[in-house]
Tab-separated table of C-alpha atoms in Angstrom:
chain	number	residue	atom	x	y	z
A	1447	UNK	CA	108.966	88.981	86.399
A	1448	UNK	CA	110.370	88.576	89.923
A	1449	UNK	CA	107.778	88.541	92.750
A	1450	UNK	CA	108.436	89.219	96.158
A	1451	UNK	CA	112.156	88.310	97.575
A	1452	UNK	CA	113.007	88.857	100.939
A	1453	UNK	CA	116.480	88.419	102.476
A	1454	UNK	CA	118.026	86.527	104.670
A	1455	UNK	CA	116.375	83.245	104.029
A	1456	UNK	CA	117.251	82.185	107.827
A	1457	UNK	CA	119.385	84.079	110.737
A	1458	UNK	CA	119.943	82.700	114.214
A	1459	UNK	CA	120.262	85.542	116.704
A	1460	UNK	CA	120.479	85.852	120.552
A	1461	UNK	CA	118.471	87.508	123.073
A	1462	UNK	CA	118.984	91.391	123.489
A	1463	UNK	CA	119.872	91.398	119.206
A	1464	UNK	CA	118.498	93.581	116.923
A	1465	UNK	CA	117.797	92.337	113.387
A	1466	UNK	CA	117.031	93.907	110.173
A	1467	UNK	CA	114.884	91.790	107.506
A	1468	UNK	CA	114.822	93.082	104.066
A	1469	UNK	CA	111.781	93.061	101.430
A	1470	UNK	CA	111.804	93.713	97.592
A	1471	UNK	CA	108.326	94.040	96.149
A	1472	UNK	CA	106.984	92.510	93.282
A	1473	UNK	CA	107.317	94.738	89.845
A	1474	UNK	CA	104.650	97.362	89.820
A	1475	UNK	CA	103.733	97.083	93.340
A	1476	UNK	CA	103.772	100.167	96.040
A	1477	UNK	CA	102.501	98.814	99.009
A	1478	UNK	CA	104.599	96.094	101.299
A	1479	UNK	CA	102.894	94.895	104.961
A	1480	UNK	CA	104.840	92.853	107.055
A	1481	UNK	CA	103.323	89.532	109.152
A	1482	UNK	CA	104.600	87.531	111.732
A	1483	UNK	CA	103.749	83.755	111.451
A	1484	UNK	CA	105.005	81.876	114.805
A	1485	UNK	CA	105.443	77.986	114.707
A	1486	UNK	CA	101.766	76.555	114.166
A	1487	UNK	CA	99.659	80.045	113.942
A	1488	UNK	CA	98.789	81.960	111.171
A	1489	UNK	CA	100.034	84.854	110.022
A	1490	UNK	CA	99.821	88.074	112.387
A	1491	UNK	CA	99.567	91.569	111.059
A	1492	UNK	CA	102.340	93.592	112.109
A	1493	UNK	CA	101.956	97.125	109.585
A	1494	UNK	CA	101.998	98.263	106.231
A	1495	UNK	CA	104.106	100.813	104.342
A	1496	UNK	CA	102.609	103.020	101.307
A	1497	UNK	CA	104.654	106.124	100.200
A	1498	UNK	CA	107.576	105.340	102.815
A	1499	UNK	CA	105.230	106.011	106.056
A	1500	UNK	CA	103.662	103.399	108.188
A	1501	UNK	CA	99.861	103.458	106.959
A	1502	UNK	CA	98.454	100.627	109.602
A	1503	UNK	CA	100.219	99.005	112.473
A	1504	UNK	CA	99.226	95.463	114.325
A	1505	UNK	CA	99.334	95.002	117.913
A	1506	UNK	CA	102.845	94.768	118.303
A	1507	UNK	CA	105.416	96.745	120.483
A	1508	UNK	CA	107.635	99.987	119.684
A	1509	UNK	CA	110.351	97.434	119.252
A	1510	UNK	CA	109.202	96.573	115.462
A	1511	UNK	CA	110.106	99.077	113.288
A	1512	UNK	CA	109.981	99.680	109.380
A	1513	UNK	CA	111.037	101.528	106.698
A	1514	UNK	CA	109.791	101.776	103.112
A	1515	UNK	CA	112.644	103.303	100.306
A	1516	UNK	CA	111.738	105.030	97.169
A	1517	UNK	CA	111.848	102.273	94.889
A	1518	UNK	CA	109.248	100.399	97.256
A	1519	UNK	CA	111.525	97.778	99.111
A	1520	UNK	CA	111.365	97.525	102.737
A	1521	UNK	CA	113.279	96.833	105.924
A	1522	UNK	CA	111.382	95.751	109.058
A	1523	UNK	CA	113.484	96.159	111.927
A	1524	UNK	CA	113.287	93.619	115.728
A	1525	UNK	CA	115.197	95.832	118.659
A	1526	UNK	CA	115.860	93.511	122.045
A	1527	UNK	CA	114.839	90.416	120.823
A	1528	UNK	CA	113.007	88.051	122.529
A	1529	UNK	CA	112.742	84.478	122.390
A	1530	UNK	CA	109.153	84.888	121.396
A	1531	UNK	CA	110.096	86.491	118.393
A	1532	UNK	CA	111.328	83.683	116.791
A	1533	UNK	CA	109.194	83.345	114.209
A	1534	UNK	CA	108.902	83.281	110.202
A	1535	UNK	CA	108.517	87.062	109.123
A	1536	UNK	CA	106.360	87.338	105.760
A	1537	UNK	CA	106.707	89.943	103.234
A	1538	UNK	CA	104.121	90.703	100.910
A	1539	UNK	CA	103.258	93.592	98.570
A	1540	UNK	CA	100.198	94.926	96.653
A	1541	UNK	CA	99.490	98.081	95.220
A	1542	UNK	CA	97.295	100.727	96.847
A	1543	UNK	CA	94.836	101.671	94.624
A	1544	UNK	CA	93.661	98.164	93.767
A	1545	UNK	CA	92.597	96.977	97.920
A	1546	UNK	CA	91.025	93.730	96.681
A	1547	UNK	CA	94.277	93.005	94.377
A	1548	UNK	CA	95.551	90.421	95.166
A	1549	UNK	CA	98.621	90.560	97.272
A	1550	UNK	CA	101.715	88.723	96.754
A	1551	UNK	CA	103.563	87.095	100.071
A	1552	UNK	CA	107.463	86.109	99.332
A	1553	UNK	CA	108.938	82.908	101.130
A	1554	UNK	CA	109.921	84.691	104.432
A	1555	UNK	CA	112.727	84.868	106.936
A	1556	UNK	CA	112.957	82.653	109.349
A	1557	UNK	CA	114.462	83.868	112.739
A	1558	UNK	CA	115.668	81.619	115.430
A	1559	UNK	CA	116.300	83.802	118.646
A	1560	UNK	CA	118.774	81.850	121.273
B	381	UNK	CA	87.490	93.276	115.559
B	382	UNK	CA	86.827	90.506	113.227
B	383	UNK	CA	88.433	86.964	113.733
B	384	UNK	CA	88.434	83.667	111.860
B	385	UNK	CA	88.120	80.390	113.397
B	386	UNK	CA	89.544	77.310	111.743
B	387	UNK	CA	87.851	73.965	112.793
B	388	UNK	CA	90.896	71.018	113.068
B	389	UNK	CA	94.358	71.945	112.649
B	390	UNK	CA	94.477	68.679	110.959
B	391	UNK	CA	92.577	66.866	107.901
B	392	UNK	CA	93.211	63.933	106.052
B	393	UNK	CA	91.897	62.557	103.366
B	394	UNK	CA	92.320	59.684	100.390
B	395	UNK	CA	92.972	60.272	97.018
B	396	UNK	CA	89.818	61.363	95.096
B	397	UNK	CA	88.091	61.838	98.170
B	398	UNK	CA	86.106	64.697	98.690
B	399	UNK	CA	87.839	67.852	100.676
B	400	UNK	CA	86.275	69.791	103.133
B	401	UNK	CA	88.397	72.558	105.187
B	402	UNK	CA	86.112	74.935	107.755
B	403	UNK	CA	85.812	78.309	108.181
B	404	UNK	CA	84.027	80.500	110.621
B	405	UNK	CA	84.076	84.173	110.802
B	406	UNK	CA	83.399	86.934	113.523
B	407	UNK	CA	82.896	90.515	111.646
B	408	UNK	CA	80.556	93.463	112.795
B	409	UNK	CA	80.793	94.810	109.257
B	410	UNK	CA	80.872	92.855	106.444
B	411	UNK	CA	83.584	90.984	105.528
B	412	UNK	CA	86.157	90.028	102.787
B	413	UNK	CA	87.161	86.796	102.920
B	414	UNK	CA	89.636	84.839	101.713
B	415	UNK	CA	91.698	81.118	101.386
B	416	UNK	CA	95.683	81.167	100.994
B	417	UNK	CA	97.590	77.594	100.720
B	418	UNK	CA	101.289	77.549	102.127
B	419	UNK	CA	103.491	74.376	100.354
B	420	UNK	CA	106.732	73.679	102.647
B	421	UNK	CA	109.336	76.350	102.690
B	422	UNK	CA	107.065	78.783	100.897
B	423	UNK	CA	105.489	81.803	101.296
B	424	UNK	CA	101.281	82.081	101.063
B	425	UNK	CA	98.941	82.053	97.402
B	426	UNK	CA	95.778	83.003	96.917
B	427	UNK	CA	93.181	80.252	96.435
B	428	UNK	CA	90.872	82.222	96.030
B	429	UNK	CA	88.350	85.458	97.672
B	430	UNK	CA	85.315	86.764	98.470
B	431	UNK	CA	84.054	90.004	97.735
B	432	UNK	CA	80.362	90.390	97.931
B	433	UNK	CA	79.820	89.161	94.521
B	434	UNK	CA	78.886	85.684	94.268
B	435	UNK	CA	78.581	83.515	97.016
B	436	UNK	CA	80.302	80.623	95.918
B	437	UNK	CA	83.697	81.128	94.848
B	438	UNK	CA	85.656	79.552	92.172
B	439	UNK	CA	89.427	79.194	92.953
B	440	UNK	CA	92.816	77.881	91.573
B	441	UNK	CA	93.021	74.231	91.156
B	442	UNK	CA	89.540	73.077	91.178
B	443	UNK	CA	88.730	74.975	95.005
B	444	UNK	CA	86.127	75.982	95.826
B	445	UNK	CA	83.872	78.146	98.933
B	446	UNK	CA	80.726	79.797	99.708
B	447	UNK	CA	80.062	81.986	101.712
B	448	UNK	CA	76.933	81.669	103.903
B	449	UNK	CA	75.943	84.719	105.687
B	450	UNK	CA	73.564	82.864	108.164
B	451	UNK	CA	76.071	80.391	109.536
B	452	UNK	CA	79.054	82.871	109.568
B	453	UNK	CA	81.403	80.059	107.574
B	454	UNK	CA	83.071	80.042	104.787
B	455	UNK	CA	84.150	76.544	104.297
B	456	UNK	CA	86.609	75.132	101.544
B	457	UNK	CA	86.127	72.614	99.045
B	458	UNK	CA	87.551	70.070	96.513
B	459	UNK	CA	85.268	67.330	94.838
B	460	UNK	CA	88.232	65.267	94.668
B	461	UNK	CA	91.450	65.663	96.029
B	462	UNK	CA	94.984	64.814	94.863
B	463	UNK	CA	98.442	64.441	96.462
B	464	UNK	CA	99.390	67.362	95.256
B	465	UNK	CA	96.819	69.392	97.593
B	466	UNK	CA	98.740	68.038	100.150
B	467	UNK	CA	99.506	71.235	102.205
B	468	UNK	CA	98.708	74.331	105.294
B	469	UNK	CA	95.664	75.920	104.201
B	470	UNK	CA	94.930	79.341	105.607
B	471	UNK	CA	91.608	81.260	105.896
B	472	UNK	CA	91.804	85.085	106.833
B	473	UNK	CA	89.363	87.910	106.958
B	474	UNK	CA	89.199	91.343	106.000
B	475	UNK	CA	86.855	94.614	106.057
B	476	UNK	CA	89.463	96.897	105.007
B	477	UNK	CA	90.879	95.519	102.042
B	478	UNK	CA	93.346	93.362	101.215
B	479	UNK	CA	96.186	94.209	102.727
B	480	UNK	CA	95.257	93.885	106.684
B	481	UNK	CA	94.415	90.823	106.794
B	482	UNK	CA	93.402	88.249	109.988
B	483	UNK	CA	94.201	84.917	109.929
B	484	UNK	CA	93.093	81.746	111.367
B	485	UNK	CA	95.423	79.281	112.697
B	486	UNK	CA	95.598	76.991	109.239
B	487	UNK	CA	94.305	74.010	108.558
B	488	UNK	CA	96.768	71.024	107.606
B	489	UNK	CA	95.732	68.873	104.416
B	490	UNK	CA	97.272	65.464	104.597
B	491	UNK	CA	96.225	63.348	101.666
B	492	UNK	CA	97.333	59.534	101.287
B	493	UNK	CA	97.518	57.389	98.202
């Protein structure tokens, strides 16, 4: 049973980039939330997709986006990066009905913004 | 807002010796808690949780926590470490389920031999 894979592993991009990072949630699961875990913090909260519509957000600007596909994977999208977005970007899924499940975090993406 | 506040970014410890990793919460409701450990290159597990059952919590690979109301902690435990426990430990709060979670700022375990 695969868990939670995320893709690319690691991307480089330069200021004023956009960049797409792509989630697959473990089997079964329905709900994916994106966090943002900068070098030496824990992770941040940015939102969480159930039913392909942005149930919760963090405090984090228009520029992050998401999207949540019928079969449950997810896209988080960066618009004008910044250099303070370079970060590791942590998928991790769950399933809606069951809120003290526990939920499953994939390896991340690691983004280096130049 | 609730917020978690990890005490040392740093801990290290001998083999066998005893582990303690702090935790402090700020919730106006009350909370769900919770301990994730992140190995190198990897993403976060659960340790373990807290749910307003019991207040000490039994957890993967001989962790433990409890959770004192009182003192607003939550601190992490291990009656004898190993190398293997060597890793960023993570506590985070909740109080609306799992998913939304805060976290503190982690809490490196460095264990020698």
């Amino acid at each position: 049973d695969a868990g939670v894979t995320q893709s690319p592993t690691h991307l480089i991009k330069t200021r004023g980039q956009q960049v797409t990072l792509r989630c697959s949630p473990k089997s079964g699961h329905d709900t994916v939330s994106w966090y943002q875990q900068a070098l030496g913090q824990g992770p941040q909260f940015i939102f969480q997709y159930y039913e392909e519509e942005e149930r919760q957000r963090g405090n984090f600007p228009d520029r992050f986006s998401g999207h949540q596909f019928p079969n449950y994977s997810s896209e988080l999208n960066v618009n004008a990066l910044l250099l303070g977005d370079s970060a590791l970007y942590l998928c991790a899924s769950s399933l809606k009905w069951t809120p003290l499940g526990e939920l499953f975090f994939g390896e991340g993406s690691r983004l280096t913004v130049l | 807002a609730q917020s978690v506040t990890q005490l040392g970014s740093h801990v290290s410890v001998s083999e066998g010796a005893l582990v303690l990793l702090r935790c402090n919460y700020s919730s106006s409701v009350p909370p769900y808690l919770f301990w994730y450990v992140q190995y190198p290159n990897q993403g976060l597990q659960l340790l373990l949780k807290y749910t307003s059952a019991a207040t000490l919590v039994k957890g993967i690979n001989g962790f433990e926590a409890e959770f004192k109301k009182s003192e607003t902690s939550f601190h992490l435990t291990k009656p004898s470490a190993h190398m293997s426990d060597a890793a960023e430990y993570f506590c985070a709060v909740s109080v609306s389920g799992y998913s939304t979670l805060t976290f503190g700022k982690g809490t490196m375990l460095l264990v020698s031999p």
